[in-house]
mmCIF file of C-alpha atoms in Angstrom:
data_model
loop_
_atom_site.group_PDB
_atom_site.id
_atom_site.type_symbol
_atom_site.label_atom_id
_atom_site.label_comp_id
_atom_site.label_asym_id
_atom_site.label_seq_id
_atom_site.Cartn_x
_atom_site.Cartn_y
_atom_site.Cartn_z
ATOM 1 C CA MET A 11 2.926 7.539 -8.544
ATOM 2 C CA VAL A 12 -0.609 8.584 -7.657
ATOM 3 C CA ALA A 13 -3.495 6.431 -9.123
ATOM 4 C CA GLU A 14 -7.198 7.568 -9.017
ATOM 5 C CA LEU A 15 -9.535 4.689 -9.300
ATOM 6 C CA GLU A 16 -13.283 3.941 -9.179
ATOM 7 C CA VAL A 17 -13.862 0.307 -7.862
ATOM 8 C CA THR A 18 -17.158 -0.845 -8.465
ATOM 9 C CA GLN A 19 -16.836 -4.551 -7.803
ATOM 10 C CA GLY A 20 -14.208 -6.766 -5.900
ATOM 11 C CA ARG A 21 -10.537 -5.643 -5.221
ATOM 12 C CA VAL A 22 -8.151 -4.369 -7.297
ATOM 13 C CA GLY A 23 -4.380 -4.357 -6.710
ATOM 14 C CA VAL A 24 -2.299 -1.393 -7.916
ATOM 15 C CA GLY A 25 1.766 -2.295 -8.128
ATOM 16 C CA CYS A 26 4.969 -1.416 -9.493
ATOM 17 C CA LEU A 27 7.137 -3.980 -11.027
ATOM 18 C CA ASP A 28 10.922 -4.020 -10.840
ATOM 19 C CA VAL A 29 12.740 -3.472 -13.840
ATOM 20 C CA LYS A 30 13.366 -7.172 -14.672
ATOM 21 C CA ARG A 31 9.240 -7.383 -14.535
ATOM 22 C CA ASP A 32 9.250 -10.299 -12.261
ATOM 23 C CA ALA A 33 8.524 -9.062 -8.779
ATOM 24 C CA PHE A 34 6.309 -6.457 -7.206
ATOM 25 C CA ILE A 35 8.264 -3.595 -5.450
ATOM 26 C CA VAL A 36 5.361 -2.694 -3.645
ATOM 27 C CA GLU A 37 1.380 -3.319 -4.330
ATOM 28 C CA ARG A 38 -1.569 -1.354 -2.529
ATOM 29 C CA PHE A 39 -5.148 -2.921 -2.610
ATOM 30 C CA VAL A 40 -8.194 -0.923 -3.331
ATOM 31 C CA GLU A 41 -12.026 -2.281 -2.253
ATOM 32 C CA ALA A 42 -15.339 -1.520 -3.627
ATOM 33 C CA ARG A 43 -16.523 1.243 -1.737
ATOM 34 C CA GLY A 44 -18.175 3.674 -4.352
ATOM 35 C CA GLY A 45 -16.640 6.624 -5.834
ATOM 36 C CA CYS A 46 -13.217 7.809 -6.502
ATOM 37 C CA GLN A 47 -10.460 6.384 -4.377
ATOM 38 C CA ARG A 48 -6.842 7.966 -4.215
ATOM 39 C CA ILE A 49 -3.683 5.532 -4.225
ATOM 40 C CA ALA A 50 0.038 6.984 -3.664
ATOM 41 C CA ILE A 51 3.059 4.698 -3.995
ATOM 42 C CA ARG A 52 6.653 5.771 -3.762
ATOM 43 C CA VAL A 53 9.232 3.811 -5.460
ATOM 44 C CA PRO A 54 12.736 4.882 -6.355
ATOM 45 C CA ALA A 55 12.955 5.676 -10.162
ATOM 46 C CA SER A 56 15.858 3.585 -10.665
ATOM 47 C CA GLU A 57 13.755 0.331 -9.559
ATOM 48 C CA LEU A 58 10.478 1.246 -11.456
ATOM 49 C CA GLY A 59 9.675 -1.338 -14.190
ATOM 50 C CA GLU A 60 5.959 -1.124 -14.937
ATOM 51 C CA VAL A 61 2.681 0.049 -13.319
ATOM 52 C CA VAL A 62 0.107 -3.152 -12.905
ATOM 53 C CA PHE A 63 -3.454 -2.850 -12.080
ATOM 54 C CA ARG A 64 -4.940 -6.539 -11.286
ATOM 55 C CA ASN A 65 -7.748 -8.227 -9.977
ATOM 56 C CA ALA A 66 -7.027 -9.333 -6.282
ATOM 57 C CA SER A 67 -10.524 -10.308 -5.572
ATOM 58 C CA PRO A 68 -10.725 -14.153 -4.258
ATOM 59 C CA GLY A 69 -14.555 -14.134 -5.216
ATOM 60 C CA GLY A 70 -14.298 -13.609 -8.914
ATOM 61 C CA ALA A 71 -13.974 -10.614 -11.206
ATOM 62 C CA SER A 72 -13.364 -7.035 -10.278
ATOM 63 C CA HIS A 73 -14.778 -3.947 -12.169
ATOM 64 C CA PHE A 74 -12.825 -0.495 -12.094
ATOM 65 C CA ARG A 75 -12.162 2.214 -14.019
ATOM 66 C CA VAL A 76 -8.730 4.452 -13.894
ATOM 67 C CA LEU A 77 -9.727 7.766 -13.594
ATOM 68 C CA ARG A 78 -6.444 9.391 -13.343
ATOM 69 C CA LEU A 79 -2.685 8.367 -13.323
ATOM 70 C CA GLY A 80 0.126 10.738 -12.442
ATOM 71 C CA LEU A 81 4.023 9.893 -12.335
ATOM 72 C CA THR A 82 6.460 12.196 -10.497
ATOM 73 C CA LEU A 83 9.811 12.404 -10.015
ATOM 74 C CA GLU A 84 10.835 14.060 -6.663
ATOM 75 C CA ASP A 85 14.344 14.614 -5.487
ATOM 76 C CA VAL A 86 14.542 13.143 -1.925
ATOM 77 C CA SER A 87 17.185 11.513 0.261
ATOM 78 C CA ARG A 88 16.558 7.921 1.425
ATOM 79 C CA SER A 89 14.728 8.001 4.688
ATOM 80 C CA PRO A 90 16.819 6.134 7.678
ATOM 81 C CA TRP A 91 13.771 4.252 8.403
ATOM 82 C CA PRO A 92 12.512 0.727 6.954
ATOM 83 C CA VAL A 93 9.125 2.099 6.287
ATOM 84 C CA ASP A 94 7.255 4.340 3.740
ATOM 85 C CA LEU A 95 3.991 5.514 5.358
ATOM 86 C CA LEU A 96 1.555 7.709 3.691
ATOM 87 C CA PRO A 97 -1.070 10.109 5.434
ATOM 88 C CA ARG A 98 -4.566 8.546 5.564
ATOM 89 C CA GLU A 99 -7.478 10.634 4.068
ATOM 90 C CA ILE A 100 -9.571 9.835 7.090
ATOM 91 C CA HIS A 101 -12.346 12.447 5.747
ATOM 92 C CA ALA A 102 -12.762 10.185 2.326
ATOM 93 C CA GLU A 103 -12.894 6.845 4.542
ATOM 94 C CA PRO A 104 -16.481 5.435 4.641
ATOM 95 C CA VAL A 105 -17.816 5.020 8.456
ATOM 96 C CA ARG A 106 -17.637 1.370 9.248
ATOM 97 C CA ARG A 107 -20.408 -0.665 10.751
ATOM 98 C CA PRO A 108 -19.036 -2.491 13.842
ATOM 99 C CA GLU A 109 -19.150 -5.887 12.310
ATOM 100 C CA GLU A 110 -17.007 -4.761 9.598
ATOM 101 C CA LEU A 111 -14.075 -3.687 12.366
ATOM 102 C CA LYS A 112 -11.225 -5.805 12.548
ATOM 103 C CA VAL A 113 -8.961 -5.996 15.506
ATOM 104 C CA PHE A 114 -5.313 -6.076 14.342
ATOM 105 C CA ASN A 115 -4.365 -9.637 15.978
ATOM 106 C CA ASP A 116 -4.167 -11.643 12.591
ATOM 107 C CA GLU A 117 -0.746 -13.065 11.348
ATOM 108 C CA LEU A 118 -0.192 -10.055 9.120
ATOM 109 C CA ALA A 119 -0.299 -7.673 12.418
ATOM 110 C CA VAL A 120 1.923 -10.280 14.450
ATOM 111 C CA ALA A 121 4.424 -10.137 11.432
ATOM 112 C CA ILE A 122 4.473 -6.265 11.194
ATOM 113 C CA ASN A 123 5.029 -6.209 15.318
ATOM 114 C CA ARG A 124 7.790 -8.789 14.819
ATOM 115 C CA ALA A 125 9.497 -6.830 12.137
ATOM 116 C CA ARG A 126 9.254 -3.638 14.352
ATOM 117 C CA MET A 127 10.815 -5.402 17.443
ATOM 118 C CA ASP A 128 13.562 -6.794 15.043
ATOM 119 C CA PHE A 129 14.179 -3.284 14.160
ATOM 120 C CA ILE A 130 14.569 -1.955 17.327
ATOM 121 C CA GLU A 131 16.598 -4.877 18.870
ATOM 122 C CA GLY A 132 18.974 -4.275 15.587
ATOM 123 C CA LEU A 133 19.598 -0.678 17.190
ATOM 124 C CA ALA A 134 21.676 -2.090 19.962
ATOM 125 C CA LEU A 135 20.403 0.473 22.169
ATOM 126 C CA PRO A 136 21.574 0.564 25.857
ATOM 127 C CA LEU A 137 18.825 -0.826 28.120
ATOM 128 C CA GLU A 138 20.426 -0.069 31.559
ATOM 129 C CA GLY A 139 18.664 3.030 33.623
#
C-alpha cells in the first residue's frame, strides 16, 4: 500500500488491520512537516483487513488530507529476514536543526537492538576462530 498525505497539524497513524479487524498488522506515523509525504507499507494480502488513518497526536487533533492511496498486489517470496525495510527518501526529508536531532539510546532503540541480538543468537553460528 502506498499513501500520499499532507499533514498540516499533529501526527497521523497510517496502518493496516488484520482480517479480524482487531489488531494492527503494521502502523507507520507521519508528522506535520508541510507538503506531500509518501508512506509505503507492505503486508501479505491474505492478512490485510482494512486500511486505517488515525489521529496519533498526543497533544490534540491532527489535520491531514489523503492525496493518493494505492494498493498493489505483488508476487513476492517471503523474506528469510525478520524485518521489512523500505528505502528512505532522504531528498524529501527536511534538514533538522541540532535541537531536533535525537540519539538512538531510548527504550525503543534498546528493544530493537535486543531483537537483533536475539535473532543473531538464534542462528547458532559457530563462534570459534
